């Protein structure tokens, strides 16, 4: 059996530094589309919008050619349509890797189905210790909308005797609440402690669910902590999956300094296959933590480490929770739960203070804000540091609102925060599939006026003649693992306002609030040039252009075909980062490189690698 077969296909991601990499050599490599009569390279460069070839050297595009040159040099063929590499502006790579090794609960339509999936997971991992005090069962994706709108309880989990003595913690689909088993509740005081400010403990119809600051302060400290090896595996597993859908870069929206240090070690070993722009998150959310971050090498390399594979994206703060769990902070009560306006995770005065201290320390600040009260607080805090007369002055600092989901507009009884965002040039970082996932219940949460004029804006947040701005347009992403990471599904949702999983919407085939549809070009810009702008890297990535990083993706069809509806079924054939092909992997090159590394490092290295392969269940490949 070949060495690659022994170690398993999942291991290949670990040695991506040995994949096809002609473009990183000292000599240049010419790449051309294999069928110039039908396929093309879409560059997103206005001076040369379409091309047939480009040259790469040292991981950089050194030339872009409109026609195939008459040359005797070897040409590397690109079989399909070529786009600039795609950037997910907002995701969570470590959590995604963990999710890929957890119980998949998306679409579970009953608690009985949740229990069934847990038992299926346990059967697959029999004998591995899941459910013990030191190795909890983790899962993600449940949604109470499938349970009659009622939050689940620990009691419902233990109705199956085989689960009654297990430690279980399951994330809601938005990752803003967790459902815990009775064994976890038994670790807490009786009666349950009071929820901290910004947190909610659900007790009706029974205990088990903790949301926002309550899960952070009460449940997470009790959970077993994964070690460095386990987290490293999650990073590799996640990168391999993201490369498969054409992603060359992600904005990681909140990572603890200890986890950033793992990435620093990985980038020094040339193990990253995705450019990662990290937003730092303190161990205690919404605080200033220079003592936690001072040891990071990344702080001394603000432009990036390891050929710009790891970059610093500032700091992440959290204003509120999520709409689905009634945690988004609203200016007016929820329509379907009038006793609450949602949850501010930090009050407005404190948010303004912590924004100022990070801003003054020179950091880009990114604020999670979903409800219109939270977005108001974010805009107010940014205006406090940018100045009340700011018109486009944010271009120098690129302060961002992550999600920007419900923003008070001209038609409401409140000041026009959408216009304030555009005036200052605050960057909205939006996830189009949030709209198409939430549209099933958004009307019940919000009244007609808020939904029609304030919620899930996309097109109206692009600069226009009526509302000009200095930023090029919203940064787009997925918020994986909350939503699947496929950027073409995100584009489909933005262009059609239909659910990419079903092709449907409550408003029919015309799409949900179609006035906010984006063009295919706008959607593509959101995942390329706009995302690069959000990283201060508009001159380095986001287009196929001379002098930019050689990141590109090869797909099977013209992206603009069928008014964007074809995006739903589009297939990624190849993904390239810095002139290296990261998907699909060249197994022969990987195998030979492993032999070379084994000779240098000894068989102990191979044994640990084989253990890693077994750990993700791929030793049979």
Coordinates of C-alpha atoms in Angstrom, one line a residue:
X1 CA 0.0 0.0 0.0
X2 CA 1.3 3.5 -0.8
X3 CA 2.3 5.8 2.0
X4 CA -0.5 8.2 1.1
X5 CA -2.9 5.3 1.4
X6 CA -1.6 4.2 4.8
X7 CA -1.8 7.7 6.3
X8 CA -5.3 8.5 4.8
X9 CA -6.5 11.2 2.5
X10 CA -7.2 13.6 5.4
X11 CA -3.5 13.7 6.1
X12 CA -2.8 15.3 2.7
X13 CA -4.0 18.6 4.0
X14 CA -1.2 18.5 6.5
X15 CA 1.5 18.5 3.8
X16 CA 0.0 21.0 1.4
X17 CA 3.3 22.8 1.2
X18 CA 4.4 20.0 -1.1
X19 CA 1.5 20.3 -3.6
X20 CA 1.9 21.5 -7.2
X21 CA 3.7 24.8 -6.9
X22 CA 5.3 25.8 -10.2
X23 CA 4.3 29.4 -9.6
X24 CA 6.4 29.6 -6.4
X25 CA 9.6 28.7 -8.2
X26 CA 12.3 31.1 -9.3
X27 CA 11.2 30.8 -12.9
X28 CA 7.8 31.9 -14.1
X29 CA 5.0 29.6 -15.2
X30 CA 2.5 30.4 -17.9
X31 CA -1.1 29.3 -17.3
X32 CA -3.8 29.4 -20.0
X33 CA -7.4 28.3 -20.3
X34 CA -7.5 24.9 -22.1
X35 CA -10.4 25.9 -24.4
X36 CA -10.0 29.6 -25.4
X37 CA -13.0 29.5 -27.7
X38 CA -15.4 28.9 -24.8
X39 CA -13.8 29.6 -21.4
X40 CA -12.0 32.6 -20.1
X41 CA -10.4 34.3 -17.1
X42 CA -12.5 36.8 -15.3
X43 CA -9.9 39.1 -13.7
X44 CA -12.0 41.8 -11.9
X45 CA -9.3 44.2 -13.3
X46 CA -11.0 47.0 -15.2
X47 CA -8.1 47.6 -17.5
X48 CA -8.1 43.9 -18.6
X49 CA -11.5 42.5 -17.5
X50 CA -11.1 39.2 -19.4
X51 CA -8.0 37.2 -20.2
X52 CA -6.8 33.8 -21.6
X53 CA -3.5 33.5 -19.8
X54 CA -1.4 34.7 -16.9
X55 CA 2.1 34.2 -15.7
X56 CA 3.1 33.4 -12.1
X57 CA 6.4 33.7 -10.4
X58 CA 7.2 33.6 -6.7
X59 CA 3.5 33.3 -5.8
X60 CA 2.7 36.6 -7.7
X61 CA 0.9 37.3 -10.9
X62 CA 3.6 38.9 -13.1
X63 CA 1.6 39.2 -16.3
X64 CA -2.0 38.9 -17.5
X65 CA -2.6 38.2 -21.2
X66 CA -5.7 38.7 -23.2
X67 CA -4.7 36.1 -25.8
X68 CA -2.6 33.0 -25.8
X69 CA 0.9 33.9 -26.9
X70 CA 2.8 32.3 -29.7
X71 CA 5.6 30.8 -27.6
X72 CA 7.7 27.7 -27.3
X73 CA 7.5 27.7 -23.5
X74 CA 5.5 25.2 -21.7
X75 CA 1.9 26.1 -20.9
X76 CA 0.0 24.8 -17.9
X77 CA -3.6 24.2 -18.8
X78 CA -6.6 25.4 -16.8
X79 CA -9.6 23.3 -17.6
X80 CA -12.6 25.6 -17.1
X81 CA -13.5 29.2 -16.2
X82 CA -11.1 31.1 -13.9
X83 CA -11.9 33.6 -11.2
X84 CA -9.9 35.3 -8.6
X85 CA -9.6 33.3 -5.4
X86 CA -12.6 33.7 -3.1
X87 CA -12.5 35.2 0.4
X88 CA -15.0 34.4 3.1
X89 CA -15.1 37.7 5.1
X90 CA -16.5 36.2 8.2
X91 CA -16.1 32.6 9.5
X92 CA -14.8 30.6 12.4
X93 CA -12.2 28.0 11.2
X94 CA -11.4 26.3 14.5
X95 CA -15.1 25.9 15.3
X96 CA -15.7 24.6 11.8
X97 CA -13.0 22.0 12.2
X98 CA -14.5 20.9 15.5
X99 CA -18.0 20.8 14.0
X100 CA -16.7 18.4 11.3
X101 CA -15.9 16.0 14.2
X102 CA -19.2 16.6 16.1
X103 CA -22.8 15.6 15.9
X104 CA -24.4 17.2 12.8
X105 CA -27.8 18.5 13.9
X106 CA -28.8 20.8 11.1
X107 CA -32.3 20.1 9.9
X108 CA -33.1 17.8 12.8
X109 CA -36.9 18.2 13.0
X110 CA -37.5 16.8 16.4
X111 CA -35.8 16.1 19.7
X112 CA -36.2 12.4 18.9
X113 CA -34.1 13.0 15.8
X114 CA -31.5 14.9 17.8
X115 CA -31.2 11.8 20.1
X116 CA -31.0 9.5 17.1
X117 CA -28.1 11.4 15.6
X118 CA -26.3 11.4 18.9
X119 CA -26.6 7.7 19.1
X120 CA -25.4 7.3 15.5
X121 CA -22.4 9.4 16.4
X122 CA -21.6 7.3 19.4
X123 CA -21.9 4.0 17.4
X124 CA -19.4 5.4 14.9
X125 CA -17.0 6.4 17.7
X126 CA -17.6 3.4 19.9
X127 CA -14.8 2.9 22.5
X128 CA -13.4 6.5 22.1
X129 CA -14.7 7.8 25.4
X130 CA -17.3 10.3 24.1
X131 CA -19.8 11.3 26.8
X132 CA -17.4 11.0 29.7
X133 CA -16.5 13.8 32.1
X134 CA -13.3 14.4 30.2
X135 CA -14.7 14.1 26.7
X136 CA -18.1 15.6 26.2
X137 CA -20.3 14.9 23.2
X138 CA -20.4 18.1 21.1
X139 CA -22.8 18.9 18.3
X140 CA -24.2 21.8 16.4
X141 CA -27.2 22.8 14.3
X142 CA -30.4 22.4 16.4
X143 CA -33.1 25.0 15.9
X144 CA -36.2 25.3 18.1
X145 CA -38.2 26.3 15.1
X146 CA -38.5 22.5 14.4
X147 CA -39.7 21.9 18.0
X148 CA -42.8 24.1 17.8
X149 CA -40.8 27.2 18.7
X150 CA -40.1 25.8 22.2
X151 CA -36.6 25.6 23.5
X152 CA -35.4 22.0 24.2
X153 CA -34.5 20.7 27.7
X154 CA -32.0 18.4 29.4
X155 CA -35.0 16.2 30.4
X156 CA -35.7 15.5 26.7
X157 CA -32.2 14.4 26.1
X158 CA -32.3 11.8 28.9
X159 CA -35.6 10.3 27.8
X160 CA -33.4 7.8 26.0
X161 CA -31.8 5.7 28.8
X162 CA -28.6 5.3 26.7
X163 CA -28.0 9.0 26.9
X164 CA -29.0 9.7 30.5
X165 CA -25.5 9.4 32.0
X166 CA -23.6 11.3 29.3
X167 CA -22.0 14.7 29.2
X168 CA -23.5 16.5 26.2
X169 CA -23.3 20.1 24.9
X170 CA -25.0 21.0 21.7
X171 CA -24.7 24.4 20.0
X172 CA -27.8 26.0 18.5
X173 CA -27.6 26.7 14.8
X174 CA -26.4 30.3 15.5
X175 CA -23.9 29.2 18.1
X176 CA -25.4 31.7 20.6
X177 CA -27.0 29.1 22.8
X178 CA -26.1 25.6 24.0
X179 CA -28.3 22.7 25.1
X180 CA -26.7 20.7 27.9
X181 CA -27.5 17.2 29.3
X182 CA -28.5 16.6 32.9
X183 CA -25.0 15.4 33.7
X184 CA -23.7 18.9 32.8
X185 CA -26.5 20.5 34.8
X186 CA -25.4 18.3 37.8
X187 CA -22.1 20.2 37.8
X188 CA -23.9 23.4 38.7
X189 CA -25.5 24.6 41.9
X190 CA -29.1 23.8 42.6
X191 CA -31.0 26.0 42.1
X192 CA -29.2 27.3 39.0
X193 CA -27.1 30.4 39.3
X194 CA -28.4 33.8 38.1
X195 CA -27.6 34.6 34.5
X196 CA -24.9 37.2 34.2
X197 CA -25.6 40.5 32.4
X198 CA -25.9 39.9 28.7
X199 CA -26.8 36.2 29.3
X200 CA -30.0 34.2 29.4
X201 CA -30.8 30.9 31.2
X202 CA -33.8 29.2 29.7
X203 CA -36.0 27.5 32.4
X204 CA -39.4 27.3 30.5
X205 CA -40.4 24.5 29.8
X206 CA -37.3 23.3 31.7
X207 CA -33.6 23.8 32.2
X208 CA -30.9 22.9 29.8
X209 CA -30.4 25.9 27.4
X210 CA -27.9 28.7 28.2
X211 CA -27.5 31.7 25.8
X212 CA -24.8 34.2 25.1
X213 CA -23.0 35.4 28.2
X214 CA -24.6 32.7 30.3
X215 CA -23.0 29.9 28.2
X216 CA -19.7 31.8 28.3
X217 CA -19.6 32.3 32.0
X218 CA -21.4 29.2 33.3
X219 CA -21.0 26.3 30.9
X220 CA -17.8 26.8 28.9
X221 CA -15.6 26.9 32.0
X222 CA -16.8 23.4 32.9
X223 CA -16.2 21.9 29.5
X224 CA -13.0 19.8 28.7
X225 CA -10.4 21.9 26.9
X226 CA -9.0 20.4 23.7
X227 CA -5.2 20.3 23.5
X228 CA -2.9 21.8 20.9
X229 CA -2.7 18.6 18.8
X230 CA -6.5 18.4 18.6
X231 CA -6.9 22.0 17.7
X232 CA -4.2 21.7 15.1
X233 CA -6.1 18.7 13.5
X234 CA -9.2 20.9 13.5
X235 CA -7.4 23.6 11.6
X236 CA -6.1 21.2 9.0
X237 CA -9.5 19.5 8.6
X238 CA -11.3 22.8 8.1
X239 CA -8.8 24.2 5.6
X240 CA -9.1 21.1 3.4
X241 CA -12.9 21.4 3.3
X242 CA -12.7 25.2 2.6
X243 CA -10.3 24.7 -0.2
X244 CA -12.7 22.3 -1.9
X245 CA -15.3 25.2 -2.4
X246 CA -12.8 27.7 -3.8
X247 CA -11.9 29.6 -0.7
X248 CA -8.4 31.0 -0.6
X249 CA -8.8 33.3 2.4
X250 CA -11.0 33.8 5.5
X251 CA -11.6 36.5 8.0
X252 CA -11.7 34.6 11.3
X253 CA -14.2 36.5 13.3
X254 CA -12.9 36.1 16.8
X255 CA -10.0 33.9 17.9
X256 CA -8.4 33.6 21.3
X257 CA -4.6 34.5 21.5
X258 CA -3.7 31.0 22.5
X259 CA -5.3 29.6 19.3
X260 CA -3.6 32.3 17.2
X261 CA -0.3 31.1 18.6
X262 CA -1.1 27.6 17.1
X263 CA -1.6 29.2 13.7
X264 CA 1.7 31.1 14.1
X265 CA 3.5 27.7 14.6
X266 CA 1.7 26.2 11.7
X267 CA 2.5 29.1 9.3
X268 CA 6.2 28.8 10.3
X269 CA 6.0 25.2 9.2
X270 CA 4.3 26.2 5.9
X271 CA 1.2 24.2 6.8
X272 CA -1.5 26.8 6.0
X273 CA -3.4 26.4 2.7
X274 CA -5.7 29.4 3.3
X275 CA -4.9 33.0 4.0
X276 CA -6.3 33.7 7.5
X277 CA -7.0 37.3 8.7
X278 CA -7.5 36.9 12.4
X279 CA -9.7 39.1 14.6
X280 CA -8.4 38.8 18.2
X281 CA -10.9 38.0 20.9
X282 CA -10.1 38.3 24.6
X283 CA -10.8 35.4 27.0
X284 CA -13.3 37.7 28.6
X285 CA -15.3 39.1 25.7
X286 CA -15.6 42.8 25.2
X287 CA -12.6 43.7 27.2
X288 CA -9.1 45.1 26.5
X289 CA -6.5 42.4 27.1
X290 CA -3.0 43.5 26.1
X291 CA -1.5 40.9 28.6
X292 CA -3.1 38.1 26.6
X293 CA -1.9 39.3 23.2
X294 CA 1.6 40.6 24.0
X295 CA 3.4 37.4 23.2
X296 CA 1.9 37.0 19.7
X297 CA 4.5 37.2 16.9
X298 CA 1.7 38.5 14.6
X299 CA 1.6 41.8 16.4
X300 CA 5.2 42.4 15.2
X301 CA 4.2 41.4 11.6
X302 CA 1.0 43.4 11.0
X303 CA 1.3 43.0 7.2
X304 CA 1.4 39.2 7.6
X305 CA 3.4 36.1 8.4
X306 CA 4.6 33.3 6.2
X307 CA 4.2 34.8 2.7
X308 CA 1.1 36.7 4.0
X309 CA -0.7 33.5 4.9
X310 CA -1.5 34.7 8.4
X311 CA -2.6 38.3 9.0
X312 CA -3.9 40.5 11.8
X313 CA -7.5 41.7 11.3
X314 CA -7.8 43.7 14.5
X315 CA -10.1 42.8 17.4
X316 CA -13.6 41.3 17.6
X317 CA -16.3 42.8 20.0
X318 CA -19.9 41.6 20.5
X319 CA -22.8 43.9 20.9
X320 CA -25.7 41.4 21.0
X321 CA -26.9 37.9 20.5
X322 CA -28.8 36.4 17.5
X323 CA -32.3 36.8 16.1
X324 CA -33.3 33.2 16.1
X325 CA -32.9 32.8 19.8
X326 CA -34.5 36.3 20.5
X327 CA -31.0 37.5 21.5
X328 CA -30.6 40.3 18.9
X329 CA -30.9 43.6 20.6
X330 CA -33.8 45.6 19.1
X331 CA -35.0 49.2 19.6
X332 CA -38.6 47.9 19.8
X333 CA -39.9 44.6 21.3
X334 CA -40.0 41.4 19.3
X335 CA -43.3 41.0 17.5
X336 CA -43.6 37.3 18.6
X337 CA -42.2 37.9 22.1
X338 CA -43.3 41.4 23.2
X339 CA -41.9 41.0 26.7
X340 CA -38.3 41.3 25.4
X341 CA -36.2 43.5 23.2
X342 CA -33.3 41.0 23.0
X343 CA -30.0 41.1 24.8
X344 CA -27.2 43.6 24.7
X345 CA -24.0 41.7 25.7
X346 CA -22.4 45.0 26.7
X347 CA -24.1 48.3 27.5
X348 CA -23.7 51.2 25.1
X349 CA -21.4 53.2 27.4
X350 CA -19.1 50.3 28.0
X351 CA -19.0 49.4 24.3
X352 CA -18.0 53.0 23.5
X353 CA -15.2 52.8 26.1
X354 CA -13.7 49.5 24.9
X355 CA -13.9 50.5 21.3
X356 CA -11.9 53.7 22.1
X357 CA -9.2 51.8 24.0
X358 CA -8.6 49.3 21.1
X359 CA -8.9 52.1 18.5
X360 CA -6.3 54.2 20.4
X361 CA -4.0 51.2 20.6
X362 CA -4.0 51.1 16.8
X363 CA -6.3 48.1 16.2
X364 CA -9.0 47.7 13.5
X365 CA -12.3 47.1 15.5
X366 CA -15.0 44.7 14.3
X367 CA -18.3 44.6 16.2
X368 CA -20.8 41.8 16.0
X369 CA -24.2 43.6 15.7
X370 CA -27.5 42.0 14.5
X371 CA -30.4 43.9 16.0
X372 CA -31.0 47.6 15.3
X373 CA -30.2 48.6 18.8
X374 CA -26.9 46.8 18.6
X375 CA -26.1 48.4 15.2
X376 CA -27.0 51.8 16.7
X377 CA -24.6 51.2 19.5
X378 CA -21.8 50.1 17.1
X379 CA -22.4 53.2 14.9
X380 CA -22.4 55.5 17.9
X381 CA -19.2 54.0 19.3
X382 CA -17.4 54.3 15.9
X383 CA -18.6 57.9 15.5
X384 CA -17.2 58.6 18.9
X385 CA -13.7 57.7 17.7
X386 CA -13.9 58.9 14.1
X387 CA -15.6 62.2 15.0
X388 CA -19.1 63.5 14.4
X389 CA -18.0 65.3 11.2
X390 CA -16.5 62.2 9.7
X391 CA -17.3 61.9 6.0
X392 CA -15.4 58.9 4.6
X393 CA -12.7 59.1 7.2
X394 CA -13.0 55.5 8.1
X395 CA -11.0 54.6 5.0
X396 CA -7.8 54.9 7.1
X397 CA -9.0 52.6 9.9
X398 CA -11.6 50.3 8.2
X399 CA -13.9 49.8 11.3
X400 CA -16.4 47.1 10.5
X401 CA -19.9 45.9 11.7
X402 CA -20.1 42.1 11.5
X403 CA -23.5 41.0 10.3
X404 CA -25.1 44.5 10.1
X405 CA -28.4 42.6 9.9
X406 CA -31.1 45.0 11.1
X407 CA -30.2 48.7 10.8
X408 CA -32.7 51.6 11.5
X409 CA -33.5 53.4 8.2
X410 CA -35.2 56.6 7.0
X411 CA -38.7 55.1 7.2
X412 CA -38.5 54.1 10.9
X413 CA -39.1 56.3 13.9
X414 CA -35.3 56.4 14.6
X415 CA -32.3 58.2 13.0
X416 CA -31.1 56.8 9.7
X417 CA -28.3 54.5 10.8
X418 CA -27.9 53.1 7.3
X419 CA -27.1 56.6 6.0
X420 CA -24.7 57.2 8.9
X421 CA -22.8 54.0 8.0
X422 CA -22.4 55.1 4.5
X423 CA -21.4 58.6 5.4
X424 CA -18.5 57.5 7.6
X425 CA -17.6 54.6 5.4
X426 CA -18.1 52.0 8.1
X427 CA -17.8 48.6 6.4
X428 CA -20.8 46.2 6.6
X429 CA -19.7 42.6 6.8
X430 CA -22.7 40.6 5.6
X431 CA -23.6 36.9 5.2
X432 CA -26.2 36.5 2.5
X433 CA -27.3 33.0 3.6
X434 CA -28.3 34.5 6.9
X435 CA -31.2 36.2 5.1
X436 CA -32.3 33.1 3.3
X437 CA -32.1 31.0 6.5
X438 CA -33.9 33.5 8.7
X439 CA -36.6 34.4 6.1
X440 CA -38.7 31.5 7.4
X441 CA -39.3 33.2 10.8
X442 CA -38.0 36.8 10.3
X443 CA -41.5 38.2 9.8
X444 CA -42.8 36.7 13.0
X445 CA -39.8 38.2 14.9
X446 CA -40.1 41.7 13.3
X447 CA -43.0 43.7 12.2
X448 CA -43.6 44.5 8.5
X449 CA -42.0 48.0 8.7
X450 CA -38.7 46.8 10.2
X451 CA -38.5 43.8 7.8
X452 CA -39.2 45.9 4.7
X453 CA -37.0 48.9 5.5
X454 CA -34.4 47.9 8.1
X455 CA -33.5 44.2 7.9
X456 CA -31.2 42.1 5.7
X457 CA -30.1 45.0 3.5
X458 CA -27.6 44.1 0.8
X459 CA -28.1 46.2 -2.4
X460 CA -28.9 49.4 -0.4
X461 CA -25.6 49.1 1.4
X462 CA -23.6 49.4 -1.8
X463 CA -22.5 53.0 -2.3
X464 CA -24.8 54.9 -4.8
X465 CA -25.3 58.4 -6.1
X466 CA -28.0 59.0 -3.5
X467 CA -25.9 57.6 -0.6
X468 CA -22.2 57.8 -1.7
X469 CA -19.4 56.3 0.4
X470 CA -15.7 55.6 0.3
X471 CA -15.9 51.9 0.9
X472 CA -16.4 49.8 -2.3
X473 CA -19.3 47.8 -0.9
X474 CA -20.2 45.2 1.7
X475 CA -17.8 42.4 2.6
X476 CA -19.6 39.1 2.1
X477 CA -19.1 35.8 3.9
X478 CA -20.9 32.8 5.4
X479 CA -20.3 32.8 9.2
X480 CA -19.4 29.1 8.9
X481 CA -20.1 26.8 10.7
X482 CA -23.4 28.7 11.4
X483 CA -24.0 28.4 7.6
X484 CA -22.3 26.2 5.0
X485 CA -19.1 27.8 3.7
X486 CA -19.7 27.4 0.0
X487 CA -19.2 31.0 -1.4
X488 CA -21.1 30.2 -4.5
X489 CA -24.2 29.4 -2.4
X490 CA -23.6 32.8 -0.7
X491 CA -23.6 34.5 -4.1
X492 CA -26.7 32.5 -5.1
X493 CA -28.5 33.7 -2.0
X494 CA -27.4 37.3 -2.6
X495 CA -28.4 37.3 -6.3
X496 CA -31.7 35.4 -6.1
X497 CA -32.8 35.9 -2.5
X498 CA -33.6 32.2 -2.5
X499 CA -32.5 29.5 -0.1
X500 CA -29.5 27.7 -1.8
X501 CA -30.5 24.4 -0.1
X502 CA -34.1 24.4 -1.6
X503 CA -34.1 27.1 -4.3
X504 CA -37.2 28.5 -2.6
X505 CA -38.4 31.5 -0.6
X506 CA -41.6 32.5 1.3
X507 CA -42.2 35.0 -1.5
X508 CA -41.9 32.5 -4.3
X509 CA -39.4 32.1 -7.1
X510 CA -38.9 35.8 -7.4
X511 CA -37.0 35.9 -4.1
X512 CA -37.5 37.3 -0.7
X513 CA -37.5 41.1 -0.8
X514 CA -36.1 41.1 -4.3
X515 CA -35.4 44.9 -4.1
X516 CA -32.3 43.9 -2.2
X517 CA -30.9 41.5 -4.8
X518 CA -27.3 41.9 -5.9
X519 CA -26.0 41.5 -9.4
X520 CA -23.7 38.6 -10.0
X521 CA -20.8 41.1 -10.3
X522 CA -21.7 42.7 -7.0
X523 CA -21.9 39.4 -5.3
X524 CA -18.5 38.3 -6.7
X525 CA -17.0 41.6 -5.6
X526 CA -18.2 41.0 -2.1
X527 CA -16.2 37.8 -1.9
X528 CA -13.1 39.2 -3.6
X529 CA -12.2 42.9 -4.0
X530 CA -14.5 44.1 -1.2
X531 CA -13.2 41.5 1.2
X532 CA -9.6 42.4 0.3
X533 CA -10.5 46.1 1.1
X534 CA -11.8 45.0 4.5
X535 CA -8.3 43.6 5.1
X536 CA -6.4 46.6 3.8
X537 CA -5.2 44.3 1.0
X538 CA -6.9 45.7 -2.0
X539 CA -3.6 46.1 -3.8
X540 CA -2.6 42.5 -3.1
X541 CA -5.6 40.2 -3.6
X542 CA -9.1 40.1 -4.8
X543 CA -8.3 40.2 -8.5
X544 CA -6.1 38.6 -11.2
X545 CA -3.8 41.5 -11.8
X546 CA 0.0 42.0 -12.2
X547 CA 1.6 42.4 -8.8
X548 CA -1.1 40.7 -6.9
X549 CA -0.9 37.4 -5.0
X550 CA -1.5 34.4 -7.4
X551 CA -4.7 33.1 -5.9
X552 CA -7.4 31.8 -8.2
X553 CA -10.1 29.2 -8.6
X554 CA -11.1 27.1 -11.7
X555 CA -14.9 26.4 -12.0
X556 CA -17.0 24.4 -14.4
X557 CA -19.2 27.1 -15.9
X558 CA -19.6 30.8 -16.6
X559 CA -20.5 32.5 -13.3
X560 CA -22.9 34.9 -14.9
X561 CA -24.9 32.2 -16.7
X562 CA -28.7 32.0 -16.1
X563 CA -28.8 35.3 -14.1
X564 CA -26.9 33.6 -11.2
X565 CA -29.2 30.6 -10.7
X566 CA -26.5 28.3 -11.9
X567 CA -24.4 29.3 -9.0
X568 CA -26.2 26.8 -6.8
X569 CA -24.8 23.8 -8.7
X570 CA -21.5 25.2 -9.7
X571 CA -18.5 22.8 -9.2
X572 CA -15.0 23.9 -8.2
X573 CA -12.4 22.1 -10.1
X574 CA -9.2 23.6 -8.7
X575 CA -8.2 26.1 -6.0
X576 CA -4.8 27.8 -6.0
X577 CA -3.2 29.9 -3.3
X578 CA 0.1 31.8 -3.9
X579 CA 0.8 29.8 -7.0
X580 CA 0.2 26.4 -5.3
X581 CA -2.6 24.1 -6.0
X582 CA -4.4 23.3 -2.7
X583 CA -7.3 21.5 -4.3
X584 CA -7.4 18.9 -5.6
X585 CA -4.2 17.6 -4.1
X586 CA -1.5 15.9 -6.1
X587 CA -1.1 12.6 -4.2
X588 CA 2.1 11.6 -6.0
X589 CA 3.9 14.8 -5.0
X590 CA 2.6 14.5 -1.5
X591 CA 3.7 10.9 -1.1
X592 CA 7.2 11.6 -2.4
X593 CA 7.5 14.6 -0.1
X594 CA 6.5 12.6 2.9
X595 CA 9.2 10.1 2.2
X596 CA 11.8 12.9 2.1
X597 CA 10.5 14.4 5.3
X598 CA 10.4 11.0 7.0
X599 CA 14.1 10.5 6.1
X600 CA 15.0 13.7 7.7
X601 CA 12.7 13.5 10.8
X602 CA 12.6 9.8 11.4
X603 CA 9.7 7.3 11.6
X604 CA 8.4 8.9 14.8
X605 CA 7.1 11.7 12.7
X606 CA 5.3 9.3 10.5
X607 CA 3.8 7.5 13.4
X608 CA 2.3 10.7 14.8
X609 CA 1.0 11.5 11.4
X610 CA -0.7 8.1 11.1
X611 CA -2.3 8.7 14.5
X612 CA -3.6 12.0 13.2
X613 CA -5.1 10.2 10.2
X614 CA -6.8 7.6 12.4
X615 CA -8.2 10.4 14.6
X616 CA -10.3 11.7 11.8
X617 CA -11.4 8.3 10.7
X618 CA -9.6 8.2 7.4
X619 CA -7.1 5.5 7.9
X620 CA -9.0 3.3 5.5
X621 CA -8.3 5.5 2.5

